[in-house]
PDB file of C-alpha atoms in Angstrom:
ATOM      1  CA  UNK A   1      26.036   3.024  -6.311  1.00 41.00           C
ATOM      2  CA  UNK A   2      26.037   1.330  -2.906  1.00 48.00           C
ATOM      3  CA  UNK A   3      29.400   0.889  -1.165  1.00 48.00           C
ATOM      4  CA  UNK A   4      31.182   0.905  -4.509  1.00 58.00           C
ATOM      5  CA  UNK A   5      28.949  -1.645  -6.202  1.00 64.00           C
ATOM      6  CA  UNK A   6      25.655  -1.588  -8.122  1.00 73.00           C
ATOM      7  CA  UNK A   7      22.335  -2.329  -6.464  1.00 75.00           C
ATOM      8  CA  UNK A   8      21.177  -5.908  -7.034  1.00 78.00           C
ATOM      9  CA  UNK A   9      17.565  -6.262  -8.214  1.00 83.00           C
ATOM     10  CA  UNK A  10      15.531  -9.448  -7.828  1.00 87.00           C
ATOM     11  CA  UNK A  11      14.674 -11.816 -10.687  1.00 82.00           C
ATOM     12  CA  UNK A  12      11.532 -13.228 -12.275  1.00 77.00           C
ATOM     13  CA  UNK A  13       8.907 -13.442  -9.565  1.00 80.00           C
ATOM     14  CA  UNK A  14       6.486 -15.343 -11.788  1.00 80.00           C
ATOM     15  CA  UNK A  15       9.167 -17.898 -12.653  1.00 77.00           C
ATOM     16  CA  UNK A  16       9.939 -18.418  -8.969  1.00 84.00           C
ATOM     17  CA  UNK A  17       6.232 -18.885  -8.253  1.00 85.00           C
ATOM     18  CA  UNK A  18       6.076 -21.493 -11.008  1.00 83.00           C
ATOM     19  CA  UNK A  19       9.044 -23.282  -9.436  1.00 84.00           C
ATOM     20  CA  UNK A  20       7.009 -23.398  -6.229  1.00 84.00           C
ATOM     21  CA  UNK A  21       4.138 -25.082  -8.076  1.00 86.00           C
ATOM     22  CA  UNK A  22       1.896 -22.139  -8.942  1.00 81.00           C
ATOM     23  CA  UNK A  23       0.362 -21.693 -12.392  1.00 74.00           C
ATOM     24  CA  UNK A  24       0.611 -18.163 -13.761  1.00 70.00           C
ATOM     25  CA  UNK A  25       0.704 -18.607 -17.539  1.00 69.00           C
ATOM     26  CA  UNK A  26      -2.573 -18.270 -19.392  1.00 69.00           C
ATOM     27  CA  UNK A  27      -4.292 -16.092 -16.786  1.00 70.00           C
ATOM     28  CA  UNK A  28      -4.960 -12.432 -17.680  1.00 70.00           C
ATOM     29  CA  UNK A  29      -3.558 -11.260 -14.336  1.00 71.00           C
ATOM     30  CA  UNK A  30      -0.415 -13.418 -14.585  1.00 72.00           C
ATOM     31  CA  UNK A  31       1.417 -13.497 -11.232  1.00 76.00           C
ATOM     32  CA  UNK A  32      -0.746 -10.677  -9.811  1.00 78.00           C
ATOM     33  CA  UNK A  33      -3.531 -13.252  -9.330  1.00 84.00           C
ATOM     34  CA  UNK A  34      -1.462 -14.884  -6.575  1.00 85.00           C
ATOM     35  CA  UNK A  35      -1.673 -11.643  -4.574  1.00 83.00           C
ATOM     36  CA  UNK A  36      -5.317 -12.509  -3.954  1.00 83.00           C
ATOM     37  CA  UNK A  37      -5.213 -16.313  -3.913  1.00 84.00           C
ATOM     38  CA  UNK A  38      -1.992 -16.989  -1.970  1.00 88.00           C
ATOM     39  CA  UNK A  39      -0.244 -13.822  -0.759  1.00 89.00           C
ATOM     40  CA  UNK A  40       2.048 -15.849   1.498  1.00 91.00           C
ATOM     41  CA  UNK A  41       3.587 -17.453  -1.574  1.00 91.00           C
ATOM     42  CA  UNK A  42       4.482 -14.026  -2.968  1.00 91.00           C
ATOM     43  CA  UNK A  43       6.066 -12.984   0.318  1.00 93.00           C
ATOM     44  CA  UNK A  44       8.075 -16.236   0.391  1.00 91.00           C
ATOM     45  CA  UNK A  45       9.491 -15.564  -3.086  1.00 90.00           C
ATOM     46  CA  UNK A  46      10.442 -12.015  -2.088  1.00 91.00           C
ATOM     47  CA  UNK A  47      12.271 -13.409   0.952  1.00 92.00           C
ATOM     48  CA  UNK A  48      14.059 -15.991  -1.182  1.00 89.00           C
ATOM     49  CA  UNK A  49      15.370 -13.268  -3.491  1.00 90.00           C
ATOM     50  CA  UNK A  50      16.573 -11.247  -0.488  1.00 90.00           C
ATOM     51  CA  UNK A  51      18.391 -14.294   0.856  1.00 87.00           C
ATOM     52  CA  UNK A  52      19.960 -14.722  -2.584  1.00 87.00           C
ATOM     53  CA  UNK A  53      21.454 -11.230  -2.313  1.00 85.00           C
ATOM     54  CA  UNK A  54      18.889  -8.889  -3.895  1.00 87.00           C
ATOM     55  CA  UNK A  55      18.937  -5.337  -2.521  1.00 85.00           C
ATOM     56  CA  UNK A  56      15.742  -4.315  -4.334  1.00 87.00           C
ATOM     57  CA  UNK A  57      12.605  -6.423  -4.618  1.00 88.00           C
ATOM     58  CA  UNK A  58       9.881  -5.560  -7.104  1.00 86.00           C
ATOM     59  CA  UNK A  59       6.176  -5.779  -6.277  1.00 88.00           C
ATOM     60  CA  UNK A  60       4.038  -8.457  -7.926  1.00 85.00           C
ATOM     61  CA  UNK A  61       1.899  -5.880  -9.707  1.00 82.00           C
ATOM     62  CA  UNK A  62       3.249  -5.636 -13.258  1.00 78.00           C
ATOM     63  CA  UNK A  63       0.073  -7.011 -14.851  1.00 77.00           C
ATOM     64  CA  UNK A  64      -2.247  -5.826 -12.082  1.00 79.00           C
ATOM     65  CA  UNK A  65      -4.928  -3.195 -12.568  1.00 80.00           C
ATOM     66  CA  UNK A  66      -8.107  -2.157 -10.798  1.00 80.00           C
ATOM     67  CA  UNK A  67     -10.327  -3.154 -13.781  1.00 79.00           C
ATOM     68  CA  UNK A  68      -8.347  -6.387 -14.149  1.00 80.00           C
ATOM     69  CA  UNK A  69      -9.073  -7.524 -10.599  1.00 82.00           C
ATOM     70  CA  UNK A  70     -12.711  -6.550 -11.009  1.00 81.00           C
ATOM     71  CA  UNK A  71     -13.111  -8.363 -14.333  1.00 80.00           C
ATOM     72  CA  UNK A  72     -11.107 -11.515 -13.619  1.00 76.00           C
ATOM     73  CA  UNK A  73     -11.505 -11.995  -9.866  1.00 80.00           C
ATOM     74  CA  UNK A  74     -14.930 -10.418  -9.403  1.00 84.00           C
ATOM     75  CA  UNK A  75     -13.770  -7.880  -6.815  1.00 81.00           C
ATOM     76  CA  UNK A  76     -15.198  -4.491  -6.003  1.00 85.00           C
ATOM     77  CA  UNK A  77     -13.067  -1.440  -6.761  1.00 78.00           C
ATOM     78  CA  UNK A  78     -12.228  -1.098  -3.069  1.00 78.00           C
ATOM     79  CA  UNK A  79     -11.154  -4.747  -2.855  1.00 81.00           C
ATOM     80  CA  UNK A  80      -9.082  -4.362  -6.027  1.00 81.00           C
ATOM     81  CA  UNK A  81      -7.246  -1.381  -4.564  1.00 81.00           C
ATOM     82  CA  UNK A  82      -6.519  -3.333  -1.386  1.00 83.00           C
ATOM     83  CA  UNK A  83      -5.074  -6.219  -3.407  1.00 84.00           C
ATOM     84  CA  UNK A  84      -2.899  -3.766  -5.311  1.00 83.00           C
ATOM     85  CA  UNK A  85      -1.716  -2.249  -2.029  1.00 83.00           C
ATOM     86  CA  UNK A  86      -1.026  -5.759  -0.725  1.00 86.00           C
ATOM     87  CA  UNK A  87       1.732  -6.092  -3.315  1.00 87.00           C
ATOM     88  CA  UNK A  88       3.654  -3.372  -1.465  1.00 87.00           C
ATOM     89  CA  UNK A  89       2.823  -4.707   2.003  1.00 86.00           C
ATOM     90  CA  UNK A  90       4.088  -8.185   1.128  1.00 90.00           C
ATOM     91  CA  UNK A  91       7.396  -6.827  -0.126  1.00 91.00           C
ATOM     92  CA  UNK A  92       7.839  -4.771   3.045  1.00 89.00           C
ATOM     93  CA  UNK A  93       6.946  -7.775   5.207  1.00 90.00           C
ATOM     94  CA  UNK A  94       9.552  -9.857   3.376  1.00 92.00           C
ATOM     95  CA  UNK A  95      12.199  -7.244   4.165  1.00 91.00           C
ATOM     96  CA  UNK A  96      11.154  -7.197   7.824  1.00 87.00           C
ATOM     97  CA  UNK A  97      11.286 -10.999   7.949  1.00 88.00           C
ATOM     98  CA  UNK A  98      14.726 -11.026   6.361  1.00 90.00           C
ATOM     99  CA  UNK A  99      16.056  -8.333   8.683  1.00 87.00           C
ATOM    100  CA  UNK A 100      14.753 -10.233  11.715  1.00 84.00           C
ATOM    101  CA  UNK A 101      16.888 -13.227  10.698  1.00 84.00           C
ATOM    102  CA  UNK A 102      20.026 -11.456   9.568  1.00 78.00           C
ATOM    103  CA  UNK A 103      21.888  -8.516  11.063  1.00 67.00           C
ATOM    104  CA  UNK A 104      23.465  -7.201   7.879  1.00 59.00           C
ATOM    105  CA  UNK A 105      23.728  -3.542   8.818  1.00 57.00           C
ATOM    106  CA  UNK A 106      25.562  -2.646   5.594  1.00 60.00           C
ATOM    107  CA  UNK A 107      22.798  -3.529   3.151  1.00 74.00           C
ATOM    108  CA  UNK A 108      19.926  -1.136   2.600  1.00 80.00           C
ATOM    109  CA  UNK A 109      16.915  -3.003   1.239  1.00 87.00           C
ATOM    110  CA  UNK A 110      14.348  -1.288  -0.970  1.00 85.00           C
ATOM    111  CA  UNK A 111      10.953  -1.987  -2.530  1.00 88.00           C
ATOM    112  CA  UNK A 112      10.280  -0.967  -6.144  1.00 84.00           C
ATOM    113  CA  UNK A 113       6.675  -0.635  -7.275  1.00 83.00           C
ATOM    114  CA  UNK A 114       5.997  -2.400 -10.578  1.00 81.00           C
ATOM    115  CA  UNK A 115       3.495  -0.512 -12.736  1.00 76.00           C
ATOM    116  CA  UNK A 116       3.286  -2.240 -16.086  1.00 71.00           C
ATOM    117  CA  UNK A 117       2.157  -0.443 -19.240  1.00 72.00           C
ATOM    118  CA  UNK A 118      -1.457  -0.431 -20.357  1.00 68.00           C
ATOM    119  CA  UNK A 119      -0.668  -3.136 -22.901  1.00 66.00           C
ATOM    120  CA  UNK A 120       0.531  -5.547 -20.208  1.00 63.00           C
ATOM    121  CA  UNK A 121      -2.863  -5.433 -18.558  1.00 67.00           C
ATOM    122  CA  UNK A 122      -4.579  -6.315 -21.840  1.00 69.00           C
ATOM    123  CA  UNK A 123      -2.855  -9.728 -21.597  1.00 64.00           C
ATOM    124  CA  UNK A 124      -2.295  -9.832 -25.357  1.00 65.00           C
ATOM    125  CA  UNK A 125       1.383  -8.971 -25.586  1.00 67.00           C
ATOM    126  CA  UNK A 126       0.648  -5.472 -26.842  1.00 67.00           C
ATOM    127  CA  UNK A 127       3.097  -3.934 -24.355  1.00 63.00           C
ATOM    128  CA  UNK A 128       5.763  -5.183 -26.776  1.00 63.00           C
ATOM    129  CA  UNK A 129       4.118  -3.939 -29.976  1.00 70.00           C
ATOM    130  CA  UNK A 130       2.306  -0.787 -28.839  1.00 71.00           C
ATOM    131  CA  UNK A 131      -0.669  -1.865 -30.951  1.00 73.00           C
ATOM    132  CA  UNK A 132      -3.110  -0.295 -28.502  1.00 73.00           C
ATOM    133  CA  UNK A 133      -1.743   3.214 -29.050  1.00 74.00           C
ATOM    134  CA  UNK A 134      -4.071   3.874 -31.974  1.00 75.00           C
ATOM    135  CA  UNK A 135      -7.068   3.010 -29.785  1.00 78.00           C
ATOM    136  CA  UNK A 136      -6.485   5.166 -26.715  1.00 77.00           C
ATOM    137  CA  UNK A 137      -5.623   8.786 -25.990  1.00 80.00           C
ATOM    138  CA  UNK A 138      -2.879  10.083 -23.682  1.00 78.00           C
ATOM    139  CA  UNK A 139      -5.594  11.487 -21.407  1.00 81.00           C
ATOM    140  CA  UNK A 140      -7.256   8.069 -21.155  1.00 72.00           C
ATOM    141  CA  UNK A 141      -3.957   6.407 -20.237  1.00 73.00           C
ATOM    142  CA  UNK A 142      -3.265   8.979 -17.527  1.00 74.00           C
ATOM    143  CA  UNK A 143      -6.654   8.377 -15.922  1.00 73.00           C
ATOM    144  CA  UNK A 144      -6.281   4.602 -16.317  1.00 68.00           C
ATOM    145  CA  UNK A 145      -2.916   4.533 -14.538  1.00 67.00           C
ATOM    146  CA  UNK A 146      -3.827   7.017 -11.792  1.00 69.00           C
ATOM    147  CA  UNK A 147      -5.655   4.608  -9.397  1.00 67.00           C
ATOM    148  CA  UNK A 148      -2.949   1.961  -9.863  1.00 64.00           C
ATOM    149  CA  UNK A 149      -0.259   4.402  -8.821  1.00 64.00           C
ATOM    150  CA  UNK A 150      -2.329   5.699  -5.922  1.00 63.00           C
ATOM    151  CA  UNK A 151      -2.918   2.166  -4.621  1.00 60.00           C
ATOM    152  CA  UNK A 152       0.825   1.523  -4.571  1.00 60.00           C
ATOM    153  CA  UNK A 153       1.659   4.792  -2.826  1.00 60.00           C
ATOM    154  CA  UNK A 154       0.836   5.172   0.846  1.00 63.00           C
ATOM    155  CA  UNK A 155       3.735   7.488   1.629  1.00 66.00           C
ATOM    156  CA  UNK A 156       2.768  10.857   0.130  1.00 62.00           C
ATOM    157  CA  UNK A 157       0.128  13.543   0.479  1.00 65.00           C
ATOM    158  CA  UNK A 158      -2.249  14.170  -2.419  1.00 58.00           C
ATOM    159  CA  UNK A 159      -0.088  17.155  -3.299  1.00 53.00           C
ATOM    160  CA  UNK A 160       2.903  14.851  -3.672  1.00 57.00           C
ATOM    161  CA  UNK A 161       4.869  15.725  -0.531  1.00 68.00           C
ATOM    162  CA  UNK A 162       6.543  12.918   1.375  1.00 74.00           C
ATOM    163  CA  UNK A 163       4.320  12.590   4.463  1.00 76.00           C
ATOM    164  CA  UNK A 164       7.176  11.812   6.829  1.00 79.00           C
ATOM    165  CA  UNK A 165       9.177  14.804   5.627  1.00 80.00           C
ATOM    166  CA  UNK A 166       6.132  17.051   6.009  1.00 78.00           C
ATOM    167  CA  UNK A 167       5.659  15.904   9.608  1.00 79.00           C
ATOM    168  CA  UNK A 168       9.360  16.331  10.351  1.00 81.00           C
ATOM    169  CA  UNK A 169       9.471  19.887   8.967  1.00 79.00           C
ATOM    170  CA  UNK A 170       6.352  20.932  10.875  1.00 80.00           C
ATOM    171  CA  UNK A 171       7.890  19.578  14.067  1.00 78.00           C
ATOM    172  CA  UNK A 172      11.218  21.309  13.450  1.00 80.00           C
ATOM    173  CA  UNK A 173       9.764  24.685  12.520  1.00 79.00           C
ATOM    174  CA  UNK A 174       6.890  25.018  14.965  1.00 72.00           C
ATOM    175  CA  UNK A 175       7.349  22.448  17.717  1.00 73.00           C
ATOM    176  CA  UNK A 176       5.809  24.788  20.311  1.00 77.00           C
ATOM    177  CA  UNK A 177       2.672  25.191  18.187  1.00 78.00           C
ATOM    178  CA  UNK A 178       2.258  21.606  17.012  1.00 78.00           C
ATOM    179  CA  UNK A 179      -0.135  19.779  19.317  1.00 77.00           C
ATOM    180  CA  UNK A 180      -0.858  16.679  17.206  1.00 80.00           C
ATOM    181  CA  UNK A 181      -0.269  14.966  13.880  1.00 82.00           C
ATOM    182  CA  UNK A 182      -3.527  14.182  12.102  1.00 82.00           C
ATOM    183  CA  UNK A 183      -4.777  12.059   9.240  1.00 84.00           C
ATOM    184  CA  UNK A 184      -8.231  13.253   8.287  1.00 80.00           C
ATOM    185  CA  UNK A 185     -10.460  12.097   5.431  1.00 80.00           C
ATOM    186  CA  UNK A 186      -7.712   9.700   4.377  1.00 82.00           C
ATOM    187  CA  UNK A 187      -8.508   6.378   2.669  1.00 81.00           C
ATOM    188  CA  UNK A 188      -8.222   3.921   5.582  1.00 85.00           C
ATOM    189  CA  UNK A 189      -5.951   1.517   3.727  1.00 81.00           C
ATOM    190  CA  UNK A 190      -3.188   4.139   3.867  1.00 84.00           C
ATOM    191  CA  UNK A 191      -3.419   5.069   7.548  1.00 88.00           C
ATOM    192  CA  UNK A 192      -1.144   2.388   9.018  1.00 87.00           C
ATOM    193  CA  UNK A 193       1.770   3.099   6.697  1.00 84.00           C
ATOM    194  CA  UNK A 194       1.355   6.870   7.122  1.00 86.00           C
ATOM    195  CA  UNK A 195       1.415   6.528  10.909  1.00 86.00           C
ATOM    196  CA  UNK A 196       4.552   4.420  10.605  1.00 85.00           C
ATOM    197  CA  UNK A 197       6.035   7.134   8.420  1.00 82.00           C
ATOM    198  CA  UNK A 198       5.216   9.774  11.032  1.00 80.00           C
ATOM    199  CA  UNK A 199       6.666   7.586  13.779  1.00 78.00           C
ATOM    200  CA  UNK A 200      10.041   7.332  12.062  1.00 77.00           C
ATOM    201  CA  UNK A 201      10.090  11.049  11.225  1.00 76.00           C
ATOM    202  CA  UNK A 202       9.553  12.403  14.739  1.00 75.00           C
ATOM    203  CA  UNK A 203      12.165  12.557  17.514  1.00 72.00           C
ATOM    204  CA  UNK A 204      12.144   9.424  19.633  1.00 61.00           C
ATOM    205  CA  UNK A 205      10.564   9.152  22.060  1.00 49.00           C
ATOM    206  CA  UNK A 206       7.836  11.549  20.951  1.00 62.00           C
ATOM    207  CA  UNK A 207       4.703  12.152  22.985  1.00 67.00           C
ATOM    208  CA  UNK A 208       3.070  14.110  20.171  1.00 76.00           C
ATOM    209  CA  UNK A 209      -0.450  12.645  19.848  1.00 80.00           C
ATOM    210  CA  UNK A 210      -1.704  11.175  16.582  1.00 84.00           C
ATOM    211  CA  UNK A 211      -5.253  11.965  15.437  1.00 84.00           C
ATOM    212  CA  UNK A 212      -6.867   9.565  12.980  1.00 87.00           C
ATOM    213  CA  UNK A 213     -10.246   9.932  11.344  1.00 84.00           C
ATOM    214  CA  UNK A 214     -10.238   8.305   7.904  1.00 85.00           C
ATOM    215  CA  UNK A 215     -13.071   8.236   5.434  1.00 83.00           C
ATOM    216  CA  UNK A 216     -14.997   5.102   4.474  1.00 82.00           C
ATOM    217  CA  UNK A 217     -12.585   4.087   1.739  1.00 79.00           C
ATOM    218  CA  UNK A 218     -15.297   4.332  -0.898  1.00 77.00           C
ATOM    219  CA  UNK A 219     -14.602   5.810  -4.311  1.00 70.00           C
ATOM    220  CA  UNK A 220     -16.762   8.317  -6.158  1.00 62.00           C
ATOM    221  CA  UNK A 221     -17.530   6.944  -9.624  1.00 61.00           C
ATOM    222  CA  UNK A 222     -18.763   9.613 -12.029  1.00 57.00           C
ATOM    223  CA  UNK A 223     -22.314   8.918 -13.143  1.00 64.00           C
ATOM    224  CA  UNK A 224     -22.710   6.024 -10.707  1.00 67.00           C
ATOM    225  CA  UNK A 225     -22.157   7.453  -7.238  1.00 68.00           C
ATOM    226  CA  UNK A 226     -20.213   5.890  -4.384  1.00 68.00           C
ATOM    227  CA  UNK A 227     -18.698   2.449  -4.901  1.00 69.00           C
ATOM    228  CA  UNK A 228     -16.950  -0.066  -2.676  1.00 67.00           C
ATOM    229  CA  UNK A 229     -19.165   0.050   0.405  1.00 61.00           C
ATOM    230  CA  UNK A 230     -19.603  -3.148   2.420  1.00 58.00           C
ATOM    231  CA  UNK A 231     -22.112  -3.864   5.187  1.00 56.00           C
ATOM    232  CA  UNK A 232     -19.465  -3.182   7.826  1.00 57.00           C
ATOM    233  CA  UNK A 233     -16.457  -0.912   7.626  1.00 65.00           C
ATOM    234  CA  UNK A 234     -13.723  -3.379   6.607  1.00 66.00           C
ATOM    235  CA  UNK A 235     -10.842  -1.748   8.497  1.00 76.00           C
ATOM    236  CA  UNK A 236     -11.756  -2.458  12.119  1.00 79.00           C
ATOM    237  CA  UNK A 237      -8.843  -4.870  12.437  1.00 80.00           C
ATOM    238  CA  UNK A 238      -6.525  -1.931  11.729  1.00 85.00           C
ATOM    239  CA  UNK A 239      -7.786   0.224  14.604  1.00 86.00           C
ATOM    240  CA  UNK A 240      -5.661  -1.447  17.289  1.00 84.00           C
ATOM    241  CA  UNK A 241      -2.616  -1.132  15.040  1.00 86.00           C
ATOM    242  CA  UNK A 242      -3.301   2.598  14.873  1.00 88.00           C
ATOM    243  CA  UNK A 243      -3.373   2.699  18.681  1.00 85.00           C
ATOM    244  CA  UNK A 244      -0.035   0.917  18.900  1.00 85.00           C
ATOM    245  CA  UNK A 245       1.367   3.479  16.461  1.00 85.00           C
ATOM    246  CA  UNK A 246       0.339   6.326  18.745  1.00 83.00           C
ATOM    247  CA  UNK A 247      -3.212   7.211  17.698  1.00 85.00           C
ATOM    248  CA  UNK A 248      -4.918   8.597  20.799  1.00 82.00           C
ATOM    249  CA  UNK A 249      -7.882  10.093  18.927  1.00 83.00           C
ATOM    250  CA  UNK A 250      -9.658   7.800  16.460  1.00 86.00           C
ATOM    251  CA  UNK A 251     -12.887   8.513  14.602  1.00 81.00           C
ATOM    252  CA  UNK A 252     -14.323   8.787  11.129  1.00 80.00           C
ATOM    253  CA  UNK A 253     -14.781  11.333   8.387  1.00 80.00           C
ATOM    254  CA  UNK A 254     -16.807  11.235   5.162  1.00 77.00           C
ATOM    255  CA  UNK A 255     -19.288   8.382   4.721  1.00 79.00           C
ATOM    256  CA  UNK A 256     -18.780   6.840   8.173  1.00 77.00           C
ATOM    257  CA  UNK A 257     -22.095   6.565  10.002  1.00 74.00           C
ATOM    258  CA  UNK A 258     -23.011   6.171  13.693  1.00 70.00           C
ATOM    259  CA  UNK A 259     -22.918   2.389  13.358  1.00 76.00           C
ATOM    260  CA  UNK A 260     -19.348   2.598  12.074  1.00 79.00           C
ATOM    261  CA  UNK A 261     -18.305   4.733  15.047  1.00 78.00           C
ATOM    262  CA  UNK A 262     -20.046   2.251  17.347  1.00 78.00           C
ATOM    263  CA  UNK A 263     -17.916  -0.502  15.823  1.00 83.00           C
ATOM    264  CA  UNK A 264     -14.733   1.556  16.259  1.00 83.00           C
ATOM    265  CA  UNK A 265     -15.638   2.337  19.875  1.00 81.00           C
ATOM    266  CA  UNK A 266     -16.123  -1.368  20.547  1.00 81.00           C
ATOM    267  CA  UNK A 267     -12.576  -2.316  19.568  1.00 82.00           C
ATOM    268  CA  UNK A 268     -10.443   0.512  20.983  1.00 79.00           C
ATOM    269  CA  UNK A 269      -8.448  -0.512  24.037  1.00 64.00           C
ATOM    270  CA  UNK A 270      -7.985   1.581  27.201  1.00 61.00           C
ATOM    271  CA  UNK A 271      -5.021   3.960  27.082  1.00 52.00           C
ATOM    272  CA  UNK A 272      -3.178   5.768  29.844  1.00 44.00           C
ATOM    273  CA  UNK A 273      -3.768   9.440  30.629  1.00 39.00           C
ATOM    274  CA  UNK A 274      -0.242  10.182  29.385  1.00 35.00           C
ATOM    275  CA  UNK A 275      -1.262   9.138  25.878  1.00 44.00           C
ATOM    276  CA  UNK A 276      -4.265  11.479  25.644  1.00 38.00           C
TER     277      UNK A 276
END
């Protein structure tokens, strides 16, 4: 309960998109397709629901899956994961936009990740009948859902700990021994949100340096090797954001080559001695 009343959840995102002139029926990805084709429209609907009084907005990812984006939009696995992660980013951006317009200090706004069942992503209505259950094993379903859940979660360590809480506890228990907070060999699409998490978890102002050296973002596919590599590392536009969030050491880990580091070095901005 919140202040003696229930939380208010948003309504049908796909229906609202249709009201705005977008076609979602008949496509295997349903409203998740709009994440790739017109993300601004999804953010606008989220904002509209917030303005209507929703406390919780749900990501546009119910019928989204990594194989679905690959099969129906022709993406790579890496691109599919970024689209999935976009569903969370858009919801957060909508909350930020709403909060910049209104100063309602009482309401706490939340994002709920929508992870539809396997049947929903078959686009045949089998999430209602369970007809697919005789065709797949529990182990298969676990592995099928795992990358979807990982793409929606940029707040926890691989062990499952809340990253912000981990940073906070390290700072509280060993502040005299903690010289930096680091993100090493982390998929680059998660770095910005993890740095934000660290920023809100540390005492303000904190001069504790942030060290960032993510991996290439590629995925190891059994029997096929590495997948998702593009000619240039696709996260250069994030580097300056990392600086703003306190990263004073930025480099690369697994699968980043000298050319990638050259690209990173070309975009970092000068920082003061105090920040090093």
